[in-house]
Amino acid sequence: MNWVNKSVPQEFILLGFTDQPWLEIPLFVMFLFSYILTIFGNLTIILVLHLDFKLHTPMYFFLSNLSLLDLCYTTSTVPQMLVNICNTRKVISYGGCVAQLFIFLALGSTECLLLAIMSFDRFVAICRPLHYSIVMHQRLCLQLAAASWISGFSNSVLQSTWTLKMPLCGHKEVDHFFCEVPALLKLSCVETTANEAELFFISVLFLLIPVTLVLISYAFIVQAVLRIQSAEGRRKAFGTCGSHLIVVSLFYGTAISMYLQPPSPRSKDRGKMVSLFYGIIAPMLNPLIYTLRNKEVKEAFKRLVARLTNFSASCPIFVITIENYCNLPQRKFP
């Protein structure tokens, strides 16, 4: 028991790209810029979708869930990364590493399932338009969203527990920017074949199966769209699905290359760059993709800006009225 306790360090050293210090300033600028865009973009989408009643539909309900996921996803890792880049001692406490590992795994797993649910929503909307309101009713949407969140956090509990139970024998140098399962498994001083097999099996469940369902959904969607007679109808259908396909390709493509490919000793930094892409760059691009390619979201954003402008324009009148009232001579009561 004492040996196990000694094998758990009080803190971890996150190496990142410490062997290439010239990268620190460009990485800091990139991380900070990406994080600001991610926060602003996803908060804007959540606000627009919540305030505009025309967008209270299943598709935008799932999009708001995705924006919330991306917001929390990057916040679990980027602030600590920015702090470490600025410091000479690039450390994270054991508790902070556990929290980072759990949250990152939970939100990543949830996003894998949520993207597949969003493709099912598009399948029903395009292939079964007359039954869409019946199939995708509010209760089912809430159940699907809840199932994705619960499944993601349940998976995180299992994987985090299996990973943290591995004895480290005092090893504390994590060759990564943040605490992630593959990087932590490399610290173990015992055989990790069973853990790697479990990680591979769960990755198949949360990556390959959802990707397969997405591809099947879009195969039916393409067939249905090609049967549409009007060019405007086809353009609108492909427009709403195109944004989701781009997001799916960015997220699943990089995650699969990270978790389902055998480790390559030649490219030690490849895993770091791939995880940075699906952990930081993809959440930043998601709101831009949906905003720039979605006419309804752009129009809703314009309506929100117009409402805020009208409100700010009416504020001076309100202030002047209050000031005039305050400057009125006070009535003296007997």
Coordinates of C-alpha atoms in Angstrom, one line a residue:
M1 CA 0.0 0.0 0.0
N2 CA 2.9 2.4 0.8
W3 CA 4.5 1.6 -2.5
V4 CA 1.3 2.5 -4.3
N5 CA 1.0 5.8 -2.4
K6 CA 4.6 6.7 -3.2
S7 CA 4.0 6.0 -6.9
V8 CA 1.5 8.8 -7.1
P9 CA 3.2 12.2 -7.6
Q10 CA 1.9 15.4 -6.0
E11 CA 2.2 17.1 -9.4
F12 CA 2.9 16.4 -13.0
I13 CA 5.3 18.2 -15.4
L14 CA 3.7 18.9 -18.8
L15 CA 6.5 18.8 -21.2
G16 CA 4.6 20.0 -24.3
F17 CA 7.2 21.3 -26.7
T18 CA 9.9 22.2 -24.1
D19 CA 12.5 20.6 -26.4
Q20 CA 11.6 23.3 -28.9
P21 CA 11.4 26.6 -26.9
W22 CA 11.2 28.8 -29.9
L23 CA 7.7 27.5 -30.4
E24 CA 6.4 28.8 -27.1
I25 CA 5.5 32.4 -28.2
P26 CA 3.8 31.4 -31.4
L27 CA 1.9 28.7 -29.5
F28 CA 0.8 31.1 -26.8
V29 CA -0.5 33.6 -29.4
M30 CA -2.3 30.8 -31.2
F31 CA -3.8 29.3 -28.1
L32 CA -5.0 32.7 -26.7
F33 CA -6.4 33.8 -30.1
S34 CA -8.2 30.4 -30.5
Y35 CA -9.6 30.5 -27.0
I36 CA -11.0 34.0 -27.3
L37 CA -12.6 33.1 -30.6
T38 CA -14.0 29.9 -29.1
I39 CA -15.5 31.7 -26.1
F40 CA -17.0 34.5 -28.1
G41 CA -18.3 32.4 -31.0
N42 CA -19.9 29.7 -28.9
L43 CA -21.4 32.1 -26.4
T44 CA -22.8 34.1 -29.3
I45 CA -24.4 31.0 -30.9
I46 CA -25.9 30.0 -27.5
L47 CA -27.3 33.5 -27.0
V48 CA -28.7 33.8 -30.5
L49 CA -30.4 30.4 -30.4
H50 CA -31.9 31.0 -27.0
L51 CA -33.3 34.5 -27.7
D52 CA -34.6 33.9 -31.2
F53 CA -37.8 31.9 -31.1
K54 CA -37.7 31.1 -34.8
L55 CA -34.6 28.9 -34.0
H56 CA -36.3 26.9 -31.3
T57 CA -36.2 23.7 -33.4
P58 CA -34.5 20.3 -32.8
M59 CA -31.5 21.1 -35.1
Y60 CA -30.7 24.3 -33.2
F61 CA -31.3 22.7 -29.9
F62 CA -28.6 20.1 -30.6
L63 CA -26.4 22.9 -32.0
S64 CA -26.7 24.8 -28.7
N65 CA -25.6 21.6 -26.9
L66 CA -22.6 21.4 -29.2
S67 CA -21.7 25.0 -28.5
L68 CA -21.9 24.4 -24.8
L69 CA -19.7 21.3 -25.1
D70 CA -17.1 23.2 -27.1
L71 CA -17.1 26.0 -24.6
C72 CA -16.4 23.7 -21.7
Y73 CA -14.1 21.4 -23.7
T74 CA -11.5 24.1 -24.4
T75 CA -11.9 25.7 -20.9
S76 CA -10.8 22.4 -19.3
T77 CA -7.4 22.6 -21.0
V78 CA -6.5 25.9 -22.6
P79 CA -6.2 28.2 -19.5
Q80 CA -3.7 25.8 -17.8
M81 CA -1.8 25.5 -21.1
L82 CA -1.5 29.3 -21.3
V83 CA -0.2 29.5 -17.7
N84 CA 2.4 26.8 -18.3
I85 CA 3.7 28.4 -21.5
C86 CA 4.4 31.6 -19.5
N87 CA 6.1 29.8 -16.6
T88 CA 9.4 28.1 -16.5
R89 CA 7.9 25.3 -14.3
K90 CA 5.3 23.7 -16.5
V91 CA 3.4 21.8 -13.8
I92 CA -0.2 20.8 -12.9
S93 CA -1.3 19.4 -9.6
Y94 CA -2.4 15.8 -9.3
G95 CA -6.0 16.9 -8.5
G96 CA -5.9 19.3 -11.5
C97 CA -4.7 16.6 -13.8
V98 CA -7.4 14.2 -12.6
A99 CA -10.1 16.9 -13.2
Q100 CA -8.7 17.8 -16.6
L101 CA -8.6 14.1 -17.6
F102 CA -12.2 13.5 -16.5
I103 CA -13.7 16.6 -18.0
F104 CA -11.8 16.3 -21.3
L105 CA -12.8 12.6 -21.7
A106 CA -16.4 13.2 -20.7
L107 CA -17.0 16.1 -23.1
G108 CA -15.1 14.5 -25.9
S109 CA -17.2 11.3 -25.6
T110 CA -20.4 13.3 -25.4
E111 CA -19.5 15.2 -28.6
C112 CA -18.9 11.9 -30.5
L113 CA -22.5 10.8 -29.7
L114 CA -24.0 14.3 -30.2
L115 CA -22.7 14.6 -33.7
A116 CA -24.2 11.3 -34.6
I117 CA -27.6 12.4 -33.1
M118 CA -27.4 15.6 -35.2
S119 CA -27.0 13.5 -38.4
F120 CA -30.0 11.5 -37.4
D121 CA -32.0 14.7 -37.0
R122 CA -30.9 15.8 -40.5
F123 CA -31.9 12.4 -41.9
V124 CA -35.4 12.7 -40.5
A125 CA -35.8 16.3 -41.6
I126 CA -34.8 15.6 -45.2
C127 CA -35.9 12.0 -45.8
R128 CA -39.1 12.1 -43.7
P129 CA -40.1 15.8 -43.8
L130 CA -43.9 15.1 -43.2
H131 CA -43.2 13.1 -40.1
Y132 CA -40.4 15.3 -38.7
S133 CA -42.4 17.1 -36.1
I134 CA -43.9 13.8 -35.0
V135 CA -40.6 11.9 -34.8
M136 CA -38.4 14.7 -33.4
H137 CA -40.7 15.9 -30.7
Q138 CA -39.4 17.8 -27.7
R139 CA -39.3 14.8 -25.3
L140 CA -37.2 12.7 -27.7
C141 CA -34.8 15.6 -28.3
L142 CA -34.3 16.0 -24.5
Q143 CA -33.9 12.2 -24.1
L144 CA -31.3 12.0 -26.9
A145 CA -29.3 14.9 -25.6
A146 CA -29.4 13.5 -22.0
A147 CA -28.3 10.1 -23.3
S148 CA -25.3 11.5 -25.0
W149 CA -24.2 13.5 -21.9
I150 CA -24.8 10.6 -19.5
S151 CA -23.0 8.1 -21.8
G152 CA -20.1 10.5 -22.2
F153 CA -19.6 11.1 -18.5
S154 CA -20.1 7.3 -17.7
N155 CA -17.4 6.5 -20.2
S156 CA -15.1 9.1 -18.6
V157 CA -15.6 7.6 -15.1
L158 CA -14.6 4.2 -16.4
Q159 CA -11.6 5.3 -18.4
S160 CA -10.3 7.8 -15.8
T161 CA -10.6 5.1 -13.1
W162 CA -8.7 2.5 -15.2
T163 CA -6.0 5.1 -16.1
L164 CA -5.5 6.5 -12.6
K165 CA -5.2 3.0 -11.1
M166 CA -2.0 2.3 -13.0
P167 CA 1.1 2.6 -10.8
L168 CA 3.4 5.3 -11.9
C169 CA 6.4 4.5 -9.7
G170 CA 7.3 8.2 -9.3
H171 CA 7.1 9.1 -13.0
K172 CA 5.6 12.5 -13.4
E173 CA 6.8 13.9 -16.7
V174 CA 3.8 13.9 -19.1
D175 CA 4.9 14.3 -22.7
H176 CA 1.9 16.4 -23.7
F177 CA 0.2 19.8 -23.2
F178 CA -2.5 18.4 -20.9
C179 CA -3.5 15.2 -19.1
E180 CA -4.9 12.7 -21.7
V181 CA -5.2 9.0 -21.5
P182 CA -2.5 7.9 -24.0
A183 CA 0.1 10.3 -22.5
L184 CA -0.7 9.1 -18.9
L185 CA -0.5 5.4 -19.9
K186 CA 3.1 6.0 -21.0
L187 CA 4.1 6.9 -17.4
S188 CA 3.0 3.6 -16.0
C189 CA 5.8 1.3 -14.8
V190 CA 3.8 -1.9 -15.5
E191 CA 2.4 -3.6 -18.6
T192 CA -0.4 -1.5 -20.2
T193 CA -1.5 -3.8 -22.9
A194 CA -4.9 -4.5 -21.2
N195 CA -5.5 -0.8 -20.8
E196 CA -4.6 0.0 -24.4
A197 CA -7.0 -2.8 -25.5
E198 CA -9.8 -1.3 -23.4
L199 CA -9.0 2.2 -24.8
F200 CA -9.2 0.8 -28.3
F201 CA -12.5 -1.0 -27.7
I202 CA -14.1 2.1 -26.2
S203 CA -12.7 4.2 -29.0
V204 CA -14.5 1.9 -31.5
L205 CA -17.7 2.3 -29.6
F206 CA -17.5 6.1 -29.4
L207 CA -15.8 6.9 -32.7
L208 CA -16.2 4.2 -35.4
I209 CA -19.8 3.3 -34.6
P210 CA -21.1 6.9 -34.6
V211 CA -19.1 7.6 -37.8
T212 CA -20.7 4.6 -39.4
L213 CA -24.2 5.9 -38.4
V214 CA -23.3 9.3 -39.7
L215 CA -22.2 7.9 -43.1
I216 CA -25.4 5.7 -43.4
S217 CA -27.6 8.8 -42.6
Y218 CA -25.9 10.9 -45.2
A219 CA -26.1 8.2 -47.8
F220 CA -29.9 8.3 -47.5
I221 CA -29.8 12.1 -47.3
V222 CA -27.9 12.4 -50.6
Q223 CA -30.3 10.0 -52.3
A224 CA -33.3 12.1 -51.0
V225 CA -31.7 15.4 -52.0
L226 CA -30.9 14.2 -55.5
R227 CA -34.6 13.4 -56.0
I228 CA -35.6 17.0 -55.2
Q229 CA -36.7 18.8 -58.4
S230 CA -35.9 22.4 -57.5
A231 CA -32.3 23.6 -57.5
E232 CA -33.1 25.9 -54.6
G233 CA -34.4 23.0 -52.5
R234 CA -31.3 21.0 -53.2
R235 CA -29.1 23.9 -52.4
K236 CA -30.8 24.6 -49.1
A237 CA -30.7 20.9 -48.1
F238 CA -27.0 20.6 -48.9
G239 CA -26.4 23.9 -47.1
T240 CA -27.8 22.7 -43.8
C241 CA -26.0 19.4 -44.0
G242 CA -22.7 20.8 -45.3
S243 CA -21.9 22.6 -42.1
H244 CA -22.5 19.4 -40.1
L245 CA -20.4 17.3 -42.4
I246 CA -17.4 19.7 -42.1
V247 CA -17.6 19.6 -38.3
V248 CA -17.9 15.8 -38.4
S249 CA -14.9 15.4 -40.7
L250 CA -12.7 17.7 -38.5
F251 CA -13.6 16.1 -35.2
Y252 CA -13.9 12.4 -36.1
G253 CA -11.0 12.5 -38.5
T254 CA -8.5 13.9 -36.0
A255 CA -9.8 11.8 -33.0
I256 CA -9.7 8.6 -35.0
S257 CA -6.1 9.3 -36.1
M258 CA -5.2 9.8 -32.4
Y259 CA -7.0 6.9 -30.7
L260 CA -7.3 4.2 -33.4
Q261 CA -3.9 4.3 -35.1
P262 CA -0.9 2.4 -33.6
P263 CA 1.7 4.7 -32.0
S264 CA 4.5 5.7 -34.2
P265 CA 7.9 6.2 -32.6
R266 CA 9.1 8.3 -35.6
S267 CA 6.6 11.0 -35.0
K268 CA 6.6 11.7 -31.3
D269 CA 4.9 15.1 -31.7
R270 CA 2.2 14.0 -34.1
G271 CA -0.2 13.0 -31.3
K272 CA 0.3 16.4 -29.6
M273 CA -0.5 18.3 -32.8
V274 CA -3.5 16.1 -33.6
S275 CA -5.0 16.4 -30.0
L276 CA -4.5 20.2 -30.2
F277 CA -6.5 20.2 -33.4
Y278 CA -9.6 18.4 -32.1
G279 CA -9.2 19.9 -28.6
I280 CA -8.7 23.6 -29.6
I281 CA -8.9 24.3 -33.3
A282 CA -12.1 22.3 -34.0
P283 CA -14.1 24.0 -31.2
M284 CA -13.0 27.4 -32.5
L285 CA -14.0 26.6 -36.1
N286 CA -17.5 25.1 -35.2
P287 CA -19.3 28.4 -34.6
L288 CA -17.6 30.0 -37.6
I289 CA -18.7 27.1 -39.9
Y290 CA -22.3 27.1 -38.7
T291 CA -22.5 30.9 -38.8
L292 CA -20.9 31.5 -42.1
R293 CA -22.8 28.6 -43.9
N294 CA -26.2 28.9 -42.2
K295 CA -28.5 31.6 -43.5
E296 CA -31.0 31.3 -40.6
V297 CA -28.3 31.7 -38.0
K298 CA -26.9 34.8 -39.8
E299 CA -30.3 36.4 -40.0
A300 CA -31.0 35.6 -36.3
F301 CA -27.7 37.2 -35.4
K302 CA -28.6 40.3 -37.4
R303 CA -32.0 40.5 -35.7
L304 CA -30.2 40.2 -32.3
V305 CA -27.7 43.0 -33.2
A306 CA -30.7 45.2 -34.4
R307 CA -32.5 44.6 -31.1
L308 CA -29.4 45.5 -29.1
T309 CA -28.8 48.6 -31.2
N310 CA -32.4 49.8 -30.7
F311 CA -32.1 49.1 -27.0
S312 CA -28.9 51.1 -26.7
A313 CA -30.4 53.9 -28.7
S314 CA -33.3 54.1 -26.3
C315 CA -31.1 54.2 -23.2
P316 CA -30.1 57.9 -23.5
I317 CA -33.8 58.9 -23.6
F318 CA -34.4 56.8 -20.5
V319 CA -31.4 58.4 -18.8
I320 CA -32.4 61.9 -19.8
T321 CA -35.9 61.3 -18.5
I322 CA -34.6 60.1 -15.1
E323 CA -32.2 63.1 -14.9
N324 CA -35.0 65.5 -15.7
Y325 CA -37.2 63.9 -13.0
C326 CA -34.4 64.1 -10.5
N327 CA -33.8 67.8 -11.3
L328 CA -37.5 68.8 -10.7
P329 CA -38.0 71.0 -7.7
Q330 CA -38.9 68.9 -4.7
R331 CA -42.5 69.4 -3.4
K332 CA -42.6 70.4 0.2
F333 CA -45.3 68.8 2.3
P334 CA -46.8 70.6 5.2

